[in-house]
CSV table of C-alpha atoms in Angstrom, one decimal:
chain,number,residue,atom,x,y,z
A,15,UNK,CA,123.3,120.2,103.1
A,16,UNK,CA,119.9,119.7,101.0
A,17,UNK,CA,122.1,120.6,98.1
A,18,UNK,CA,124.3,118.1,98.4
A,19,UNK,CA,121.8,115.8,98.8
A,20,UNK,CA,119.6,117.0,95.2
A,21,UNK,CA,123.4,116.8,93.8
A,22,UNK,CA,123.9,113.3,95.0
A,23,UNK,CA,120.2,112.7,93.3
A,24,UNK,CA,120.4,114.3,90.1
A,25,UNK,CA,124.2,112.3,89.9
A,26,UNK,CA,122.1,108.7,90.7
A,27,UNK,CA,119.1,109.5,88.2
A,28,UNK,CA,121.1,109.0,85.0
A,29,UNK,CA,121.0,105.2,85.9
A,30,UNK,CA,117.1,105.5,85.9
A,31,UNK,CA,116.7,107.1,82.4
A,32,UNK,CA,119.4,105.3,80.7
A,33,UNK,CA,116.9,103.0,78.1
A,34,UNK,CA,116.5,99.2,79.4
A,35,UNK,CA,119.1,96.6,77.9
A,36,UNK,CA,116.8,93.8,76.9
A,37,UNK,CA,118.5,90.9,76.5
A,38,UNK,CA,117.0,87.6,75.1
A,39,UNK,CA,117.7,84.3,73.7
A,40,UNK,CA,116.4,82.7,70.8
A,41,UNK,CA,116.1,79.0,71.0
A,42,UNK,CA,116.3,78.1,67.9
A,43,UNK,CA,119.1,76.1,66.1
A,44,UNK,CA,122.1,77.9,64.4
A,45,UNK,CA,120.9,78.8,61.5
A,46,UNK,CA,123.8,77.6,59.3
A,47,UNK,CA,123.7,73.8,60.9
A,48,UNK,CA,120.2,73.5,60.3
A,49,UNK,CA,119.8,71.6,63.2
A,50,UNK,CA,117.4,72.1,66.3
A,51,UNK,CA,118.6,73.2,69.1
A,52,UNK,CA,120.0,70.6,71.9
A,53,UNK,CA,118.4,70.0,75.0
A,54,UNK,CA,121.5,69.6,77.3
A,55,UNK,CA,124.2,72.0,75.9
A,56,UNK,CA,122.3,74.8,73.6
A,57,UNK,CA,123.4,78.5,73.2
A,58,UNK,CA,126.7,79.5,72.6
A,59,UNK,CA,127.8,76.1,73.8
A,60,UNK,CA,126.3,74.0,71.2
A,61,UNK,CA,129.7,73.3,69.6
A,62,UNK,CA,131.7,72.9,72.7
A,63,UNK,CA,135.4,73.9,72.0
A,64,UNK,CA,136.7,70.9,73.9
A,65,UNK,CA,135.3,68.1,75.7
A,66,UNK,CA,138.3,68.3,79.0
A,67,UNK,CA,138.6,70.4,81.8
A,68,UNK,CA,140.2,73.5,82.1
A,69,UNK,CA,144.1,73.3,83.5
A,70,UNK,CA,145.3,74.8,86.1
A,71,UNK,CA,147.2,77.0,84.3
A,72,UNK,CA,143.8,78.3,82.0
A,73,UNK,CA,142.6,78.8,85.5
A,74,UNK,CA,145.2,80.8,86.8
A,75,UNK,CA,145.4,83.0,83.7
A,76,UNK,CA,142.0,83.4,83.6
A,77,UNK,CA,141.9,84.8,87.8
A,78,UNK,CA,144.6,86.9,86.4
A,79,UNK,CA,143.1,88.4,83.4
A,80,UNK,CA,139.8,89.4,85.6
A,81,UNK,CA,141.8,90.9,88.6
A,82,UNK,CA,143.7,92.9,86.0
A,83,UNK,CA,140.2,94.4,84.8
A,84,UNK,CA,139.4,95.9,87.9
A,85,UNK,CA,136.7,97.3,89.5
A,86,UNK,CA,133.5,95.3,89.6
A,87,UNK,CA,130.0,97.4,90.0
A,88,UNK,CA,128.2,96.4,92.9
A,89,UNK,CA,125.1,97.1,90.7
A,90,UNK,CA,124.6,100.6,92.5
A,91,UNK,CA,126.4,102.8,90.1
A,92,UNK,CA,127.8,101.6,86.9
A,93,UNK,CA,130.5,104.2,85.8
A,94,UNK,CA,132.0,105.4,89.3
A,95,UNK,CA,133.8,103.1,91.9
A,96,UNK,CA,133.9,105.4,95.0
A,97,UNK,CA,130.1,106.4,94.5
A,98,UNK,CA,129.1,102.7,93.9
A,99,UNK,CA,131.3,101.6,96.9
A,100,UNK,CA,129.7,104.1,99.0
A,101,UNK,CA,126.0,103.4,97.9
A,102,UNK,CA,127.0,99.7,98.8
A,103,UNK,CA,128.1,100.7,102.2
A,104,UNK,CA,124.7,102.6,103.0
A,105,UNK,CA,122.7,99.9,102.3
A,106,UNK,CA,124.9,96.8,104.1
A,107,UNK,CA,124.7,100.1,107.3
A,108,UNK,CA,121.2,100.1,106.8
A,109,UNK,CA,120.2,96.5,106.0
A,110,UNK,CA,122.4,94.8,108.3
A,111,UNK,CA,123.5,96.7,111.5
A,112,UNK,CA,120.7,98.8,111.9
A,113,UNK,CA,118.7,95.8,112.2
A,114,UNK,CA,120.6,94.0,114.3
A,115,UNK,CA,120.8,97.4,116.8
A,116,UNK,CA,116.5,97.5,116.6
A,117,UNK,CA,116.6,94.1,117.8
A,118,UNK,CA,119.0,94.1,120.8
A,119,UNK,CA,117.4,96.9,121.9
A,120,UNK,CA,113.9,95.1,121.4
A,121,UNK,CA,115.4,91.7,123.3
A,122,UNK,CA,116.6,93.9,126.2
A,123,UNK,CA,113.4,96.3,126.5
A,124,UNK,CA,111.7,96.0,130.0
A,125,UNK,CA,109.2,94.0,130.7
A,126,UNK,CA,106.4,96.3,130.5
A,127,UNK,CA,103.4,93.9,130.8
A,128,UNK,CA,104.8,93.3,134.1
A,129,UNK,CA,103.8,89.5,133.7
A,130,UNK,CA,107.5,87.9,134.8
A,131,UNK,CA,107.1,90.0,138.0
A,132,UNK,CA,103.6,88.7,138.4
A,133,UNK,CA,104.4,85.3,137.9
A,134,UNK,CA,107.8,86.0,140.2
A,135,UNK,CA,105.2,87.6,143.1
A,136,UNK,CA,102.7,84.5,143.1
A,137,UNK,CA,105.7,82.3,143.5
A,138,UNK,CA,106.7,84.3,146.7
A,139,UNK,CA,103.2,84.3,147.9
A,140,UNK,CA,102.8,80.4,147.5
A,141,UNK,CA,106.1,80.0,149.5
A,142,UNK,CA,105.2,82.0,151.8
A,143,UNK,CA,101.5,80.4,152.3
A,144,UNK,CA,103.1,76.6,152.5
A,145,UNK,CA,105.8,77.6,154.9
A,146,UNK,CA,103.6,79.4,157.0
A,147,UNK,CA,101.2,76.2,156.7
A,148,UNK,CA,98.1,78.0,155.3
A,149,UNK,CA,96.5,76.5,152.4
A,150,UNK,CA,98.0,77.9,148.9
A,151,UNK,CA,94.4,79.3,147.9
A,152,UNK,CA,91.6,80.3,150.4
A,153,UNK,CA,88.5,78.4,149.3
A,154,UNK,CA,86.7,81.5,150.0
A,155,UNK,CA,88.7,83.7,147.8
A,156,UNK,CA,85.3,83.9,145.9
A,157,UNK,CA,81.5,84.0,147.4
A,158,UNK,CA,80.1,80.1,146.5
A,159,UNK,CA,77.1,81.5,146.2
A,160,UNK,CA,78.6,83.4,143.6
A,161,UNK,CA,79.8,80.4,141.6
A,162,UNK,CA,76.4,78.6,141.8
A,163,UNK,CA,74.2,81.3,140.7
A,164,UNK,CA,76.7,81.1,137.3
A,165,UNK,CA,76.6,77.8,136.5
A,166,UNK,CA,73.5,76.1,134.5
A,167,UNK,CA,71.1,74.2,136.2
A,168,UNK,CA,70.6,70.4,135.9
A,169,UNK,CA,67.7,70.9,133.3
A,170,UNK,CA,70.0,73.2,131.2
A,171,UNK,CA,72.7,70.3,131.2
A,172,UNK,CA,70.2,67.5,130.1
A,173,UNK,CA,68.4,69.8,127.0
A,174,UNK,CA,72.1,70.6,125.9
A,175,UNK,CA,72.5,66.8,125.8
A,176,UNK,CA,75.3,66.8,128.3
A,177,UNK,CA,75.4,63.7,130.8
A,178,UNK,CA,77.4,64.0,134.4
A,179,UNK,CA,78.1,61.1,135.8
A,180,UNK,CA,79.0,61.1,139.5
């Protein structure tokens, strides 16, 4: 199996030491005008062939012409249609569905902060407090003296510059 795979390697890797196509544009006029170049047309289309649309007919011969050439590269592999298709498939597999798997199963994990059944629990509790027609929160849940000893005296409030008005 790890042969195949080094096979399958050393048969993508001539794409990688293949030397770079540069390709550039000079924008300079055609040199045998003698003009500078134009701002809205330029390149090849300097000298438009014609100034009306294509017909119908031009279009249809041109769909023609390109689905007689064939095969298109994907841009995985350049000289062999069943490796490039199968390259492309890979990567759709593992750019598309294996995301959309990792999240399901991330939407649909269990709770495991456990804070809807906490939330779930205090409703019960509550119900069950106002139908049995206690208050919802004892008011000595915590020690008061507790409380007090916490909060800042009166002295503390005025050099903070804090004013209470009762």
């Amino acid at each position: 199996m790890a042969s195949l795979v080094r096979l399958t390697a050393l048969r993508n890797a001539k794409k990688y030491f293949q030397a770079p196509l540069v390709l550039s544009r000079a924008m300079s006029g055609v040199p045998h005008e003698g003009g500078p170049p134009t701002t809205t047309l330029g390149g090849p289309f300097k000298v438009p062939v014609g100034t009306g649309h294509a017909t119908q007919e031009e279009i249809s011969n041109w769909v023609k012409k390109e689905l007689e050439s064939g095969w298109q590269s994907k841009g995985y592999d350049y000289n062999d249609e069943k490796l490039d298709n199968e390259w492309h498939r890979l990567w759709m597999f593992c750019l598309v569905s294996i995301p959309v798997i990792f999240v399901t199963f991330y939407c649909y994990l269990p709770n495991r902060t456990m804070r809807d059944w906490a939330i779930r629990e205090a409703y019960l509790v509550l119900a069950e407090r106002e139908a049995a027609g206690v208050e919802p929160i004892s008011r000595d849940l915590v020690d008061p003296e507790k409380i007090l000893a916490a909060l800042p005296s009166d002295e503390e409030f005025k050099a903070a510059g804090v004013v209470i008005n009762i």
